[in-house]
Each structure stands twice: as structure tokens, then as C-alpha cells.
Coordinates of C-alpha atoms in Angstrom, one line a residue:
M1 CA -86.7 -62.2 165.8
A2 CA -89.2 -59.3 167.1
Q3 CA -91.8 -60.3 170.1
A4 CA -94.8 -58.8 171.0
L5 CA -95.3 -58.3 174.3
V6 CA -99.0 -59.0 176.5
A7 CA -99.8 -59.3 180.4
Y8 CA -102.9 -60.8 181.6
P9 CA -104.8 -60.3 183.8
A10 CA -103.7 -56.9 185.0
P11 CA -104.7 -53.9 187.2
N12 CA -107.0 -51.6 185.9
E13 CA -104.5 -48.8 185.0
L14 CA -106.1 -47.5 181.9
P15 CA -106.1 -43.9 182.7
K16 CA -110.2 -42.7 182.3
E17 CA -109.0 -40.3 179.4
Q18 CA -108.2 -43.3 177.7
W19 CA -111.5 -44.7 178.3
S20 CA -112.9 -44.0 174.8
A21 CA -113.6 -46.1 171.5
D22 CA -110.9 -44.0 169.6
A23 CA -108.4 -44.3 171.8
L24 CA -109.0 -48.2 172.2
S25 CA -109.4 -48.5 168.4
G26 CA -113.0 -49.6 169.0
N27 CA -114.5 -47.5 166.5
E28 CA -117.6 -49.3 164.1
P29 CA -117.1 -48.9 160.5
S30 CA -119.4 -46.7 159.1
D31 CA -122.4 -48.0 156.9
D32 CA -121.0 -47.0 153.7
V33 CA -118.1 -48.7 154.2
A34 CA -118.0 -52.3 151.9
R35 CA -116.8 -55.2 153.9
P36 CA -116.6 -58.9 152.5
D37 CA -118.3 -61.3 154.6
I38 CA -115.6 -62.3 156.5
E39 CA -116.2 -61.8 160.6
W40 CA -113.9 -61.7 163.0
V41 CA -115.8 -64.5 164.5
P42 CA -115.7 -67.3 161.9
S43 CA -119.8 -68.6 160.8
F44 CA -119.1 -71.9 159.1
K45 CA -122.1 -72.1 157.0
T46 CA -121.0 -68.4 155.5
Y47 CA -117.8 -70.6 154.9
K48 CA -119.9 -73.1 152.6
A49 CA -121.8 -71.0 151.0
R50 CA -118.8 -68.8 149.8
V51 CA -117.3 -72.0 148.8
E52 CA -120.7 -72.7 146.7
A53 CA -120.8 -69.4 145.3
L54 CA -117.4 -69.4 143.7
A55 CA -117.7 -72.8 142.3
A56 CA -120.7 -72.0 140.3
L57 CA -118.4 -69.3 139.0
G58 CA -116.1 -71.9 137.0
L59 CA -113.1 -69.9 138.0
D60 CA -110.0 -71.1 136.6
R61 CA -107.8 -71.5 139.6
P62 CA -104.6 -73.1 140.0
T63 CA -104.5 -76.3 141.1
T64 CA -100.7 -76.6 141.9
L65 CA -98.6 -75.3 144.5
P66 CA -96.2 -71.8 143.2
A67 CA -93.1 -73.4 142.4
G68 CA -90.7 -73.6 145.4
W69 CA -93.5 -74.4 147.7
P70 CA -93.6 -77.9 149.5
E71 CA -96.0 -80.1 149.0
E72 CA -95.8 -80.9 152.5
V73 CA -93.7 -79.7 155.6
T74 CA -92.0 -82.0 157.4
T75 CA -90.6 -80.2 160.2
S76 CA -91.2 -80.8 164.2
R77 CA -93.6 -77.7 163.9
V78 CA -96.1 -79.9 162.1
W79 CA -98.3 -81.5 165.5
S80 CA -101.4 -82.6 166.7
K81 CA -102.2 -82.8 170.0
S82 CA -101.9 -86.6 170.1
D83 CA -98.4 -86.1 169.7
F84 CA -97.9 -84.8 173.1
T85 CA -98.2 -86.9 176.0
S86 CA -96.6 -85.5 178.9
E87 CA -96.6 -82.0 179.8
S88 CA -92.9 -81.9 180.1
Q89 CA -92.6 -82.0 176.1
Y90 CA -93.4 -78.2 176.4
V91 CA -93.7 -77.5 180.2
V92 CA -90.7 -75.5 181.8
E93 CA -90.7 -75.5 185.7
F94 CA -87.9 -73.1 187.1
S95 CA -86.4 -74.0 189.9
K96 CA -85.8 -72.6 193.2
A97 CA -82.0 -71.9 192.1
E98 CA -83.4 -70.3 188.6
I99 CA -86.0 -68.5 190.7
A100 CA -83.3 -66.7 192.8
E101 CA -81.1 -65.9 189.7
I102 CA -84.1 -64.2 188.0
E103 CA -84.8 -62.5 190.8
A104 CA -80.9 -61.5 190.9
G105 CA -81.1 -60.5 187.4
L106 CA -83.8 -57.6 188.6
A107 CA -81.6 -56.6 191.3
H108 CA -79.3 -56.2 189.0
F109 CA -81.1 -54.1 186.8
K110 CA -82.4 -52.0 189.7
G111 CA -78.9 -51.1 190.9
L112 CA -77.8 -49.8 187.4
P113 CA -76.6 -45.9 187.5
G114 CA -79.0 -44.0 185.8
E115 CA -83.0 -43.2 185.4
L116 CA -83.2 -47.0 183.7
G117 CA -86.9 -48.3 182.8
P118 CA -88.2 -51.0 181.0
D119 CA -87.2 -49.9 177.2
D120 CA -83.7 -51.1 179.0
V121 CA -83.7 -54.1 179.8
S122 CA -82.1 -56.4 177.6
Q123 CA -79.9 -59.0 178.3
K124 CA -77.4 -56.9 179.3
T125 CA -78.6 -55.1 181.4
Y126 CA -80.6 -58.0 182.7
P127 CA -78.2 -61.2 183.6
L128 CA -79.2 -64.6 183.8
P129 CA -75.8 -66.6 183.6
T130 CA -76.7 -70.0 184.1
L131 CA -80.5 -70.0 183.4
A132 CA -79.4 -68.0 179.8
T133 CA -78.8 -71.4 178.1
K134 CA -82.2 -73.2 179.2
L135 CA -83.8 -70.0 177.6
D136 CA -81.7 -69.9 174.5
E137 CA -82.7 -73.9 174.2
I138 CA -86.5 -73.0 174.8
S139 CA -86.1 -70.0 172.1
V140 CA -84.7 -72.5 169.6
S141 CA -88.0 -74.7 170.1
I142 CA -90.0 -71.8 169.5
H143 CA -88.7 -70.6 166.2
N144 CA -87.0 -74.0 165.1
G145 CA -89.1 -76.3 166.9
I146 CA -93.0 -77.1 168.0
G147 CA -93.4 -73.6 168.1
F148 CA -94.2 -72.7 172.0
A149 CA -93.6 -73.1 175.3
I150 CA -95.1 -72.5 178.9
L151 CA -92.3 -71.4 181.5
R152 CA -94.4 -71.7 185.2
G153 CA -92.7 -71.0 189.0
L154 CA -92.5 -67.5 189.4
E155 CA -95.3 -65.7 191.5
P156 CA -96.4 -62.0 190.5
K157 CA -98.0 -61.7 193.6
K158 CA -94.9 -61.3 195.2
Y159 CA -93.3 -58.9 192.8
S160 CA -94.5 -55.1 192.5
K161 CA -96.4 -54.2 189.7
L162 CA -93.1 -52.8 188.0
D163 CA -90.8 -55.8 189.2
N164 CA -93.3 -58.1 187.4
V165 CA -92.7 -56.0 183.9
L166 CA -88.8 -56.0 184.4
I167 CA -89.0 -59.7 185.4
Y168 CA -90.9 -60.5 182.2
L169 CA -88.7 -58.6 180.2
G170 CA -85.7 -59.8 181.0
I171 CA -86.7 -63.1 181.2
T172 CA -88.2 -62.8 176.9
S173 CA -84.7 -60.9 175.9
Y174 CA -83.2 -64.3 176.0
I175 CA -86.2 -65.6 173.6
A176 CA -86.5 -62.8 170.9
E177 CA -84.3 -59.6 170.8
T178 CA -86.7 -57.5 169.3
R179 CA -89.7 -55.8 171.4
G180 CA -92.5 -54.7 168.6
C181 CA -95.5 -52.5 169.3
Q182 CA -98.8 -54.0 170.4
D183 CA -101.3 -51.3 168.6
Y184 CA -101.2 -48.5 165.9
D185 CA -100.5 -45.5 169.1
G186 CA -97.3 -47.5 169.7
R187 CA -98.2 -49.7 172.8
M188 CA -95.3 -51.5 173.7
L189 CA -97.2 -53.6 176.4
V190 CA -101.0 -54.4 177.0
H191 CA -103.0 -55.8 179.4
I192 CA -105.8 -58.6 178.6
Q193 CA -108.6 -57.7 180.8
D194 CA -112.3 -57.0 180.4
I195 CA -113.1 -53.6 180.7
Q196 CA -116.3 -53.3 179.2
E197 CA -118.3 -52.3 182.4
E198 CA -115.8 -49.2 182.8
L199 CA -115.9 -48.4 179.1
R200 CA -120.2 -48.3 179.5
K201 CA -120.0 -46.3 182.6
Y202 CA -118.7 -43.6 180.1
G203 CA -121.3 -44.3 177.5
K204 CA -118.2 -45.4 175.8
R205 CA -117.5 -48.9 173.9
G206 CA -114.3 -50.7 173.1
P207 CA -113.1 -53.6 171.3
F208 CA -113.8 -57.2 172.0
S209 CA -109.8 -57.7 171.8
P210 CA -108.2 -58.0 174.1
Y211 CA -110.6 -56.0 176.2
H212 CA -113.5 -58.4 176.5
S213 CA -114.2 -61.5 178.3
R214 CA -115.9 -63.5 175.4
T215 CA -114.1 -66.6 173.6
Q216 CA -111.6 -65.4 171.3
P217 CA -111.5 -67.5 167.3
F218 CA -108.0 -68.4 166.5
H219 CA -106.1 -66.2 165.2
T220 CA -102.7 -64.8 164.6
D221 CA -100.7 -62.3 166.2
R222 CA -98.6 -59.4 164.4
C223 CA -95.4 -60.6 165.3
D224 CA -92.6 -63.1 165.2
I225 CA -93.2 -64.1 168.9
L226 CA -95.9 -64.0 171.2
A227 CA -94.8 -63.7 174.9
L228 CA -98.1 -63.8 177.3
Y229 CA -97.4 -62.9 181.1
A230 CA -99.8 -64.5 183.5
M231 CA -100.7 -62.5 186.3
D232 CA -103.1 -65.2 188.4
V233 CA -105.0 -68.2 187.2
A234 CA -108.9 -67.3 185.9
P235 CA -111.8 -68.2 188.3
M236 CA -113.5 -69.7 185.5
G237 CA -112.2 -70.1 181.5
G238 CA -109.2 -68.5 180.6
E239 CA -107.7 -71.2 178.8
S240 CA -105.9 -70.8 175.6
F241 CA -105.7 -73.0 172.4
L242 CA -102.8 -73.7 170.2
A243 CA -102.8 -74.7 166.1
S244 CA -99.7 -76.0 164.5
S245 CA -99.1 -73.5 161.8
A246 CA -97.5 -76.3 159.5
K247 CA -100.4 -78.6 159.8
I248 CA -102.5 -75.9 158.9
Y249 CA -100.1 -74.9 155.4
N250 CA -100.3 -79.0 155.0
E251 CA -103.9 -79.2 154.8
I252 CA -104.2 -75.8 152.7
A253 CA -101.8 -76.8 150.1
K254 CA -103.6 -80.3 149.7
E255 CA -106.9 -79.1 149.9
R256 CA -106.7 -75.6 148.7
P257 CA -103.5 -74.9 146.8
D258 CA -105.2 -71.9 145.1
V259 CA -105.2 -70.2 148.6
I260 CA -101.5 -70.6 148.8
H261 CA -101.4 -68.5 145.9
T262 CA -103.2 -66.1 147.0
L263 CA -101.1 -65.7 150.4
I264 CA -98.2 -65.4 149.1
K265 CA -99.3 -62.0 147.2
D266 CA -97.1 -59.1 148.2
D267 CA -99.8 -56.6 147.9
W268 CA -101.5 -57.4 151.3
V269 CA -102.6 -54.4 153.1
F270 CA -100.8 -55.1 156.3
D271 CA -97.7 -55.4 154.6
E272 CA -97.1 -51.8 153.8

């Protein structure tokens, strides 16, 4: 399965010549472009108004699910916060021996002949002979179980910037075997950090995500597995919230089956 790689927060390594709205895909659409009233930050007021407007149209919308689609998903991917009574249900703490194995894998990779780089990190080039079994179990849980996991125990400050990247790639190569691009510019790894002040120094504007400190709404990313590598703990804020996609499906299937008909269409722009 494909994975998207994100590191945060990270040193400000973006060259000044790239601090532009174009390079960061931060251009605002022109005023003559027709846009729906669905914004990045959702508005419940706008949503209610849209629901009422649609209801007034009296459209003949489907009241049952498409053929073959379940009325309810009942796998372990359906969960609520109350289902987790202990962090041990989703947190994996690396032991000293496992951390030593991760560092040995790093040394092995760096000792291989040739000019290898991050793109060359794989299970073959970054061996984790005993930890691999645990990571495989985590991968199964992510793909077929609750859908997420937190790995703890590493101390990023001990390693160089490059070594942190290599460790990150080495571990995640056992979770998902294919890495995906982060953006349309082809970046494979991006740093989540607030660079708005730096952009303003050069009279530029950037996108709100992921280069802004403001709260992000719930959203999905264009990948099967999203991996985050925390370089440090934020002095304030920085929490991440997750929601069960299967539970969301169950709610939509129950309350708005017509929406499922829309979502399964194959003419979405991002599918092309």
C-alpha cells in the first residue's frame, strides 16, 4: 500500500527562492472562477442552509444504498473514543533493544556501497531482523484493524537531520512498501511548520496547510497510509485528532444513503 511521508516540526530548510505562493501552491483562485460554498474550514450554518435549500427543491434522491454496499460496517475499524480505555491499545513503545536494532539498521544502510540516498531505503537495505515482526503486526492493524498506531521511544535530537529521515523511512518501509508524492511538485517529504512570518518578509503568501499554525479541520489525505515523524513536542497545541472512517460511513449510510451514490461515482476530478 502507498504511504505519504510527513515530518514535523522541522528546521526551516526551504530555500528563499521557493518561498513564493506559486512554489507552495498558495495562489488564491481568481474572482471570476465559480466556486461552491464548501470551504476548507466547514461552516455548520452554511451546511444547514444548503440542506434546507436542497430539501426545498424536492429532488428525487435515492433512499437506499447502492447495490452491494453494506447497511453497516461492523469490523474493528468502527470505533469511538470510548472504546479505548488504555493507550496500550494503540501505542507501541520501542524497547532499548529495538532502538538499538533501528540504529544498527541505520548503520547498515549507511555502510552499503554506492551513493545511496533516502529513495534507496527499503526492507532490503534497512534490515530489522526481529523488529520486523512487530512492525508487520502494526501494519496489519493499520490496514485491517483500528487503522492507526503511535510509535514511541526514539529521540530525534540524538540524530542528524539526514539520519532522522533515514530512520523514518526505514521504519515505515515495514508498514507500507510504496511511497507517494506529497504534492504536485513531486516532493516526497514535507515539513509541517509555520513559515507564514518568513513568507511575509518577502511579500509572499503561502497556503494554510501544512505551513501554518492554525487549527486544521478534519480531512483526508491522498494516500492509503499517512506517516508522521515528530521531531519534538510542541510548546502548546499540536494535538492530532482522528475519526473512524467506517463509523462515518455507517452514519452516512443510515442518514443520507443518497450521498453514498455520489461518493462512489468514478467522475471525481482527483481520480483522474
